[in-house]
Coordinates of C-alpha atoms and ligand atoms in Angstrom, one line a residue:
M12 CA 0.0 0.0 0.0
E13 CA 1.4 3.4 -1.0
S14 CA 1.6 5.6 2.0
I15 CA 2.1 9.3 1.8
S16 CA 3.5 11.8 4.4
V17 CA 2.0 15.2 5.1
F18 CA 5.2 16.6 3.7
D19 CA 4.6 14.9 0.4
M20 CA 1.1 16.2 0.1
L21 CA 1.9 19.8 1.2
S22 CA 5.3 21.0 -0.1
I23 CA 6.8 24.4 -0.5
G24 CA 7.4 25.3 -4.1
V25 CA 7.3 27.9 -6.9
G26 CA 4.3 28.7 -9.1
P27 CA 2.4 28.5 -11.3
S28 CA 1.9 24.7 -11.4
S29 CA 2.9 21.7 -9.3
S30 CA 2.7 19.3 -12.2
H31 CA 4.1 21.6 -14.9
T32 CA 6.5 23.7 -13.0
L33 CA 7.5 22.1 -9.7
G34 CA 7.5 18.5 -11.1
P35 CA 9.7 19.2 -14.2
W36 CA 12.0 21.3 -11.9
R37 CA 12.4 18.3 -9.6
A38 CA 12.7 15.9 -12.5
A39 CA 15.7 17.9 -13.8
L40 CA 17.3 17.8 -10.4
R41 CA 16.8 14.1 -10.1
W42 CA 18.3 13.6 -13.5
L43 CA 21.4 15.5 -12.6
G44 CA 21.7 13.4 -9.4
E45 CA 21.5 10.2 -11.6
L46 CA 24.1 11.5 -14.0
K47 CA 26.4 12.1 -11.0
E48 CA 25.7 8.7 -9.5
N49 CA 26.5 7.1 -12.9
G50 CA 29.8 9.0 -13.1
Q51 CA 28.5 10.7 -16.3
F52 CA 28.0 14.3 -15.1
D53 CA 31.6 15.4 -15.7
Q54 CA 31.4 14.2 -19.3
V55 CA 28.3 16.1 -20.3
E56 CA 28.9 18.4 -23.2
G57 CA 25.3 19.2 -24.2
V58 CA 21.8 18.8 -22.9
S59 CA 18.4 18.8 -24.6
V60 CA 14.9 18.2 -23.2
D61 CA 11.7 16.8 -24.8
L62 CA 8.4 17.8 -23.3
F63 CA 5.4 15.6 -24.1
G64 CA 1.6 15.7 -23.9
S65 CA 0.1 18.2 -21.4
L66 CA 3.6 19.4 -20.4
S67 CA 4.1 20.5 -24.0
L68 CA 0.5 21.7 -24.7
T69 CA 0.3 24.0 -21.7
G70 CA 4.0 24.1 -20.9
K71 CA 4.6 27.7 -22.0
G72 CA 1.8 29.1 -20.0
H73 CA 2.8 27.0 -17.0
A74 CA 6.5 28.0 -17.2
T75 CA 7.6 24.4 -17.7
D76 CA 10.6 25.5 -19.8
I77 CA 11.7 28.0 -17.2
A78 CA 11.4 25.4 -14.4
V79 CA 13.4 22.9 -16.4
M80 CA 16.2 25.4 -16.9
L81 CA 16.3 26.3 -13.2
G82 CA 16.3 22.7 -12.3
L83 CA 19.2 22.0 -14.8
A84 CA 21.0 24.9 -13.2
G85 CA 20.8 23.0 -9.9
F86 CA 18.6 25.5 -8.0
D87 CA 16.3 24.2 -5.2
P88 CA 12.7 25.2 -5.7
V89 CA 12.1 25.5 -2.0
T90 CA 14.9 28.0 -1.3
F91 CA 15.7 29.6 -4.6
P92 CA 15.0 33.4 -4.4
I93 CA 12.1 33.9 -6.7
E94 CA 13.2 37.5 -7.5
N95 CA 16.3 36.0 -9.2
I96 CA 14.3 33.9 -11.7
E97 CA 14.1 36.5 -14.3
R98 CA 17.9 37.3 -14.1
E99 CA 18.8 33.6 -14.4
I100 CA 16.6 33.0 -17.4
E101 CA 17.7 36.2 -19.1
Y102 CA 21.3 35.0 -18.7
I103 CA 20.6 31.7 -20.4
N104 CA 18.6 33.4 -23.2
T105 CA 21.2 36.0 -24.0
E106 CA 24.5 34.1 -23.3
K107 CA 23.1 30.8 -24.7
K108 CA 24.9 29.1 -21.8
L109 CA 23.5 27.0 -18.9
N110 CA 25.6 26.4 -15.8
L111 CA 24.7 22.8 -15.3
N112 CA 24.1 22.1 -11.6
S113 CA 25.8 25.5 -11.0
E114 CA 29.1 23.6 -11.8
R115 CA 29.7 23.4 -15.5
K116 CA 28.9 25.8 -18.2
I117 CA 27.5 24.2 -21.4
T118 CA 26.0 25.7 -24.5
F119 CA 22.2 25.8 -24.3
V120 CA 19.7 27.5 -26.6
P121 CA 16.3 27.2 -25.1
A122 CA 14.4 27.5 -28.4
V123 CA 16.5 24.6 -29.8
N124 CA 17.3 22.5 -26.8
I125 CA 13.8 22.4 -25.3
V126 CA 11.4 20.7 -27.7
F127 CA 7.6 21.0 -27.2
N128 CA 6.1 17.8 -28.7
R129 CA 2.4 17.5 -29.2
S130 CA 2.5 13.7 -28.9
F131 CA 2.0 11.9 -25.6
L132 CA 4.2 9.3 -23.9
E133 CA 2.2 6.2 -23.1
F134 CA 2.8 6.0 -19.3
H135 CA 1.4 9.4 -18.3
P136 CA 0.2 12.6 -20.0
N137 CA 3.0 14.6 -18.3
G138 CA 6.2 13.1 -19.8
I139 CA 9.6 14.7 -20.0
T140 CA 12.8 13.2 -21.5
F141 CA 16.3 14.5 -20.8
H142 CA 19.2 13.8 -23.2
A143 CA 22.8 14.4 -22.4
T144 CA 25.6 14.3 -25.1
L145 CA 28.7 13.0 -23.5
A146 CA 32.4 13.6 -24.3
N147 CA 32.7 10.1 -25.8
G148 CA 30.1 11.0 -28.4
K149 CA 27.3 8.9 -26.7
T150 CA 23.9 10.2 -25.8
V151 CA 22.1 9.1 -22.7
S152 CA 18.4 9.7 -22.1
E153 CA 16.0 9.4 -19.2
S154 CA 12.3 9.9 -19.0
F155 CA 10.3 11.1 -16.0
Y156 CA 6.6 11.7 -15.4
S157 CA 5.1 14.5 -13.4
I158 CA 2.1 12.9 -11.9
G159 CA 0.6 15.8 -10.0
G160 CA 1.2 17.7 -6.8
G161 CA 5.0 18.0 -7.6
F162 CA 5.4 14.2 -7.5
V163 CA 7.8 12.8 -10.1
V164 CA 8.1 9.1 -11.0
K165 CA 9.9 7.0 -13.6
E166 CA 8.1 4.4 -15.5
E167 CA 9.4 1.5 -13.4
R168 CA 8.3 3.5 -10.4
Q169 CA 11.5 2.6 -8.6
Q170 CA 11.1 5.6 -6.3
E171 CA 7.6 4.5 -5.4
K172 CA 8.8 1.1 -4.5
I173 CA 11.5 2.6 -2.2
K174 CA 8.9 4.8 -0.6
M175 CA 6.5 2.0 -0.1
E176 CA 9.2 0.0 1.7
K177 CA 10.0 3.1 3.8
F178 CA 6.4 3.7 4.7
A179 CA 5.8 0.1 5.6
Q180 CA 6.6 1.3 9.1
F181 CA 3.4 3.4 9.3
P182 CA 1.5 2.2 12.4
F183 CA -1.8 3.0 10.7
P184 CA -1.6 2.3 6.9
I185 CA -4.5 4.0 5.2
E186 CA -5.7 3.6 1.7
K187 CA -9.4 4.4 2.1
G188 CA -11.6 6.5 4.3
V189 CA -13.2 3.4 5.9
E190 CA -9.8 2.3 7.2
L191 CA -9.1 5.8 8.6
L192 CA -12.5 5.8 10.4
A193 CA -11.8 2.3 11.8
Y194 CA -8.5 3.5 13.3
C195 CA -10.1 6.6 14.8
K196 CA -12.8 4.4 16.4
A197 CA -10.5 1.7 17.7
E198 CA -7.9 4.2 19.1
G199 CA -10.4 6.8 20.3
K200 CA -8.4 9.4 18.3
S201 CA -9.2 12.2 15.9
I202 CA -8.0 12.1 12.3
S203 CA -5.2 14.5 13.0
E204 CA -4.0 12.4 15.9
I205 CA -3.9 9.2 13.8
V206 CA -2.0 11.1 11.1
M207 CA 0.4 12.4 13.7
E208 CA 1.1 8.9 14.9
N209 CA 2.0 7.9 11.3
E210 CA 4.3 11.0 10.9
K211 CA 6.0 10.2 14.2
S212 CA 7.2 6.9 12.7
L213 CA 9.2 9.0 10.2
R214 CA 10.5 12.0 12.2
T215 CA 10.5 13.5 15.6
E216 CA 7.6 15.6 16.9
A217 CA 9.9 18.6 16.9
E218 CA 10.8 18.0 13.3
I219 CA 7.1 17.7 12.4
N220 CA 6.2 20.9 14.2
T221 CA 9.0 22.8 12.5
G222 CA 8.1 21.4 9.1
L223 CA 4.4 22.3 9.5
K224 CA 5.3 25.8 10.9
D225 CA 7.4 26.4 7.7
I226 CA 4.5 25.3 5.6
W227 CA 2.1 27.6 7.4
E228 CA 4.5 30.5 7.2
V229 CA 4.7 30.2 3.4
M230 CA 0.9 29.9 3.2
L231 CA 0.5 33.0 5.3
D232 CA 3.2 34.9 3.5
S233 CA 1.7 34.1 0.1
M234 CA -1.7 35.6 1.3
Y235 CA 0.0 38.6 2.8
V236 CA 2.1 39.2 -0.3
G237 CA -0.8 38.7 -2.6
C238 CA -3.1 41.0 -0.6
H239 CA -0.4 43.8 -0.8
T240 CA 0.7 43.6 -4.4
E241 CA -1.0 45.6 -7.1
G242 CA -0.7 45.4 -10.9
T243 CA -1.2 42.9 -13.7
L244 CA -0.2 39.3 -13.8
P245 CA 2.4 38.2 -16.3
G246 CA 1.7 36.0 -19.4
G247 CA -0.2 38.3 -21.7
L248 CA -3.8 37.9 -20.5
N249 CA -3.6 41.2 -18.7
V250 CA -5.4 39.9 -15.7
T251 CA -5.6 42.5 -13.0
R252 CA -4.6 41.4 -9.5
R253 CA -7.7 41.7 -7.3
A254 CA -6.7 40.7 -3.8
F255 CA -5.0 44.1 -3.3
D256 CA -8.2 46.1 -3.7
M257 CA -10.4 43.6 -1.9
N258 CA -8.1 43.6 1.1
R259 CA -7.9 47.4 1.1
N260 CA -11.6 47.8 0.9
L261 CA -12.3 45.3 3.6
I262 CA -9.7 46.3 6.1
G263 CA -10.3 50.1 5.8
D264 CA -7.6 52.2 7.5
A265 CA -6.4 49.7 10.1
S266 CA -2.7 49.9 10.5
Y267 CA -0.4 46.9 10.6
S268 CA 3.1 46.1 9.4
N269 CA 3.4 42.3 9.2
A270 CA 1.3 39.2 8.6
E271 CA 0.6 38.6 12.4
E272 CA -0.6 42.2 12.9
W273 CA -2.7 41.9 9.7
I274 CA -4.5 38.8 11.2
E275 CA -5.3 40.9 14.4
A276 CA -6.5 43.8 12.2
I277 CA -8.8 41.5 10.3
R278 CA -10.2 40.1 13.5
N279 CA -11.1 43.6 14.5
T280 CA -13.2 44.3 11.4
E281 CA -16.9 43.9 11.4
V282 CA -18.0 40.9 9.4
K283 CA -21.4 39.9 8.1
F284 CA -22.1 37.2 5.5
R285 CA -21.0 39.4 2.5
Q286 CA -17.7 40.4 4.2
I287 CA -17.0 36.7 5.1
L288 CA -17.5 35.7 1.5
K289 CA -15.2 38.5 0.4
W290 CA -12.5 37.8 2.9
V291 CA -12.4 34.1 2.0
S292 CA -12.3 34.9 -1.7
C293 CA -9.6 37.5 -1.1
F294 CA -7.4 35.1 0.7
A295 CA -7.8 32.5 -2.0
L296 CA -7.3 34.9 -4.8
S297 CA -4.2 36.3 -3.2
V298 CA -2.4 33.0 -3.0
N299 CA -3.1 32.2 -6.6
E300 CA -2.1 35.6 -7.9
V301 CA 1.2 35.0 -6.2
N302 CA 1.3 31.5 -7.8
A303 CA 0.5 33.0 -11.2
S304 CA 3.4 35.3 -10.9
L305 CA 5.9 32.5 -10.3
G306 CA 5.8 33.3 -6.6
R307 CA 6.4 31.0 -3.6
V308 CA 3.4 29.0 -2.5
V309 CA 2.6 25.7 -0.8
T310 CA 1.5 22.9 -3.2
A311 CA -1.8 21.9 -1.5
P312 CA -2.3 19.4 -3.1
T313 CA -1.3 21.3 -6.3
N314 CA -0.1 24.8 -7.2
G315 CA -3.2 25.6 -9.2
S316 CA -5.3 24.9 -6.2
A317 CA -2.9 26.3 -3.6
G318 CA -5.3 29.0 -2.4
V319 CA -8.1 26.8 -1.1
I320 CA -6.5 25.5 2.1
P321 CA -4.8 28.7 3.2
A322 CA -8.1 30.6 2.7
V323 CA -10.1 28.2 4.8
I324 CA -7.4 28.2 7.6
M325 CA -7.5 32.0 7.6
Y326 CA -11.3 31.9 7.7
Y327 CA -11.0 29.8 10.8
L328 CA -8.4 32.0 12.4
V329 CA -9.9 35.4 11.6
I330 CA -13.7 34.7 11.5
E331 CA -14.5 31.5 13.4
N332 CA -12.1 31.3 16.3
H333 CA -10.1 34.4 17.3
D334 CA -8.2 32.3 20.0
A335 CA -7.0 29.8 17.4
D336 CA -3.2 29.3 17.2
F337 CA -0.6 27.1 15.5
E338 CA -1.9 24.0 17.2
D339 CA -5.2 24.4 15.3
V340 CA -3.3 25.1 12.0
K341 CA -1.3 21.9 12.7
K342 CA -4.4 19.8 13.1
F343 CA -5.9 21.3 10.0
L344 CA -2.8 20.5 7.9
L345 CA -2.5 16.9 9.2
T346 CA -6.2 16.1 8.6
A347 CA -6.2 17.8 5.2
S348 CA -3.1 15.9 4.0
E349 CA -4.7 12.5 4.9
I350 CA -7.8 13.3 2.9
G351 CA -5.7 14.4 0.0
S352 CA -3.6 11.2 0.1
I353 CA -6.8 9.1 0.0
F354 CA -7.7 10.9 -3.3
K355 CA -4.2 10.4 -4.6
K356 CA -4.3 6.7 -3.9
G357 CA -7.8 6.0 -5.0
A358 CA -8.0 8.5 -7.9
T359 CA -5.6 11.2 -8.9
I360 CA -4.5 14.7 -8.0
S361 CA -3.3 15.4 -11.5
A362 CA -5.4 17.7 -13.8
A363 CA -3.7 16.0 -16.7
M364 CA -5.3 12.8 -15.6
G365 CA -8.6 14.0 -14.1
G366 CA -9.3 17.6 -14.9
C367 CA -9.9 20.3 -12.3
Q368 CA -11.9 18.0 -10.1
A369 CA -8.5 16.5 -9.2
E370 CA -7.1 19.9 -8.2
I371 CA -9.8 22.3 -6.9
G372 CA -12.1 19.4 -6.1
V373 CA -9.5 17.6 -4.0
S374 CA -8.3 20.8 -2.2
S375 CA -11.9 21.7 -1.3
S376 CA -12.5 18.2 0.0
M377 CA -9.2 18.4 2.0
A378 CA -10.2 21.7 3.5
A379 CA -13.8 20.7 4.3
G380 CA -12.7 17.7 6.3
A381 CA -10.0 19.6 8.2
L382 CA -12.3 22.5 9.0
C383 CA -14.8 20.1 10.3
E384 CA -12.4 18.6 12.7
L385 CA -11.4 22.0 14.1
S386 CA -15.1 22.9 14.3
G387 CA -15.8 19.9 16.6
G388 CA -16.9 17.4 14.1
I389 CA -16.3 13.7 14.8
P390 CA -14.2 11.8 12.2
E391 CA -17.3 10.5 10.5
Q392 CA -18.5 14.1 10.0
C393 CA -15.1 15.1 8.8
L394 CA -15.2 12.5 6.0
M395 CA -18.8 13.5 5.3
A396 CA -17.7 17.1 4.8
S397 CA -14.9 15.9 2.5
E398 CA -17.4 13.8 0.5
I399 CA -19.9 16.7 0.1
A400 CA -17.2 19.0 -1.1
M401 CA -16.0 16.6 -3.8
E402 CA -19.5 15.5 -4.7
H403 CA -20.1 19.1 -6.0
H404 CA -16.9 19.3 -7.9
L405 CA -17.3 16.0 -9.9
G406 CA -16.7 16.5 -13.6
L407 CA -15.0 19.9 -13.2
T408 CA -12.8 20.3 -16.3
C409 CA -9.4 21.8 -16.7
D410 CA -9.4 24.4 -19.5
P411 CA -7.0 27.2 -18.6
I412 CA -7.0 30.1 -21.1
A413 CA -3.7 30.4 -23.0
G414 CA -2.3 27.6 -20.8
L415 CA -1.8 30.1 -18.0
V416 CA -2.8 29.2 -14.4
Q417 CA -5.0 32.3 -14.2
I418 CA -8.5 32.0 -15.8
P419 CA -10.5 30.1 -14.5
C420 CA -7.9 28.9 -12.0
I421 CA -7.6 31.9 -9.6
E422 CA -11.3 32.4 -9.1
R423 CA -11.8 28.7 -8.8
N424 CA -9.8 28.7 -5.6
A425 CA -12.2 31.2 -4.1
M426 CA -15.2 28.9 -5.1
G427 CA -13.4 25.8 -3.8
A428 CA -12.8 27.5 -0.4
V429 CA -16.4 28.7 0.0
K430 CA -17.7 25.3 -1.0
A431 CA -15.4 23.7 1.6
I432 CA -16.9 25.9 4.4
N433 CA -20.4 25.1 3.3
A434 CA -19.7 21.4 3.1
C435 CA -18.3 21.5 6.6
E436 CA -21.4 23.3 8.0
M437 CA -23.7 20.8 6.3
A438 CA -21.7 17.8 7.7
L439 CA -21.7 19.4 11.2
N440 CA -25.5 19.4 11.0
G441 CA -25.7 16.0 9.4
D442 CA -25.9 12.5 10.7
P443 CA -23.1 10.5 9.0
S444 CA -25.0 7.2 9.7
K445 CA -27.7 8.4 7.3
A446 CA -25.3 9.7 4.6
K447 CA -25.9 7.9 1.3
V448 CA -22.5 8.5 -0.3
P449 CA -19.4 7.6 1.7
L450 CA -16.1 9.3 0.9
D451 CA -14.7 6.2 -0.7
K452 CA -17.6 6.1 -3.2
V453 CA -17.0 9.7 -4.3
V454 CA -13.3 9.0 -4.7
A455 CA -14.1 6.0 -7.0
T456 CA -16.7 8.2 -8.8
M457 CA -14.2 10.9 -9.4
W458 CA -11.7 8.4 -10.8
E459 CA -14.3 6.9 -13.2
T460 CA -15.3 10.5 -14.2
A461 CA -11.6 11.2 -14.8
K462 CA -11.3 8.2 -17.1
D463 CA -14.4 9.2 -19.1
M464 CA -13.3 12.8 -19.5
T465 CA -11.8 13.6 -22.9
S466 CA -8.2 14.8 -23.1
K467 CA -9.5 18.2 -24.2
Y468 CA -10.4 19.0 -20.6
K469 CA -7.3 17.6 -19.0
E470 CA -4.8 20.5 -18.8
T471 CA -4.3 20.6 -22.6
S472 CA -6.0 23.9 -23.2
E473 CA -7.7 22.3 -26.2
G474 CA -11.3 22.7 -25.0
G475 CA -13.7 24.7 -22.9
L476 CA -12.8 28.3 -22.0
A477 CA -9.4 27.8 -23.5
V478 CA -10.9 27.7 -27.0
Q479 CA -13.9 29.9 -26.4
V480 CA -11.7 32.8 -25.2
N481 CA -8.7 33.9 -27.1
I482 CA -5.7 35.6 -25.7
S483 CA -6.4 38.4 -28.2
D484 CA -9.8 38.9 -26.6
C485 CA -8.1 39.7 -23.3
Ligands
SF4_26 S1 -8.4 24.8 -14.5 FE1 -8.1 23.9 -12.5 S2 -6.8 22.1 -12.9 FE2 -6.7 23.4 -14.7 S3 -4.8 24.6 -14.4 FE3 -6.6 25.8 -13.6 S4 -6.7 25.2 -11.4 FE4 -5.4 23.7 -12.4

């Protein structure tokens, strides 16, 4: 049974896409590592990259080429200063040189050495093949697949096998919701407590706390930055950033100078239903505006859907419970990650496999279940909340205009967050023993729907809004 850590489901990265930016970036780094292991790195004289399927069709809009170059240059997506991206890419474009792993300068012409192929590799729609020409005249090639959420595998799934062995030590192996509920019942624990026990088999409690604090800090920072940055998003659609004005209109003339003071200032604003809707939307929009501008966000479970979970956590902190602190955030993240992993195991979190139901649908489902736990729901109600949230995202297609993670993506995060809150409230008032659709059934339904969906609606920008609306209309 594949087991997945909270730090696999929620990881710090760079926008705009976990599958098309973060995944290819990580694939490039992995490939460099393999070249080193094989003793071939020092012989590399030239490099080229083939992008296939969805990585090619929406690769330009999703900055896949940029991510590949940054990966080949050896930069870490978690720590690389995002303000340096433009300078590094400019250097490669003008000098026609790439500093492989920041160690060896090779000739590299992006327009020639990165090839966008319309064809698909058989194993997965997001295929990427790296080729290295060695000093002895030989060429070595390796293919990777970006399977969503920043996860990268090779066809033989060696990495998966290693991970599965590693995670065999989980005290509570979970593949389905029904198993999770059985553990909660038998142990008398909440979902987050069960997940914590699993995590503790991998790292110390202090390490888990530090890791989750880092994740929350990036989430909060992405909301703060997004709410305080004006202007237009890059890419040519001329999309105006909206979180800035929304935040300013909602917060009035309150004064604050950092994210923590901002939270207090929001807590002091008067909120009625309309303001709550606007705040939640504002938080979600802010993250995805940062994501669309190649900023730093947390993949949750993907970059395109990175705004849903932070927005719902903020809703809890600033609207629902003014005494909430990091302990609540921690529980939220642990619970949300487990629900996301159930979708990853039973269906997919890749839009190239399942459309937007796999991104916004899953993030909304994760947030609904986690919010339910914080709001006092029993585990059965938490999974009921997750089920309701996904049930009303089934069939949601992926059709980003111009291949950019902007329209409909940014607004979709606001809708996913609001739906999560509503699903939570319905579950809190519901009787799980009378629910007709258990979470595991909706996971299976989502996967069947994914398989029935045509490729036009799976992150190819070949259908839906992507063909109805032209970049020239914008
Ligand atoms: S439409 Fe949905 S799945 Fe597709 S890129 Fe946008 S957020 Fe991601």
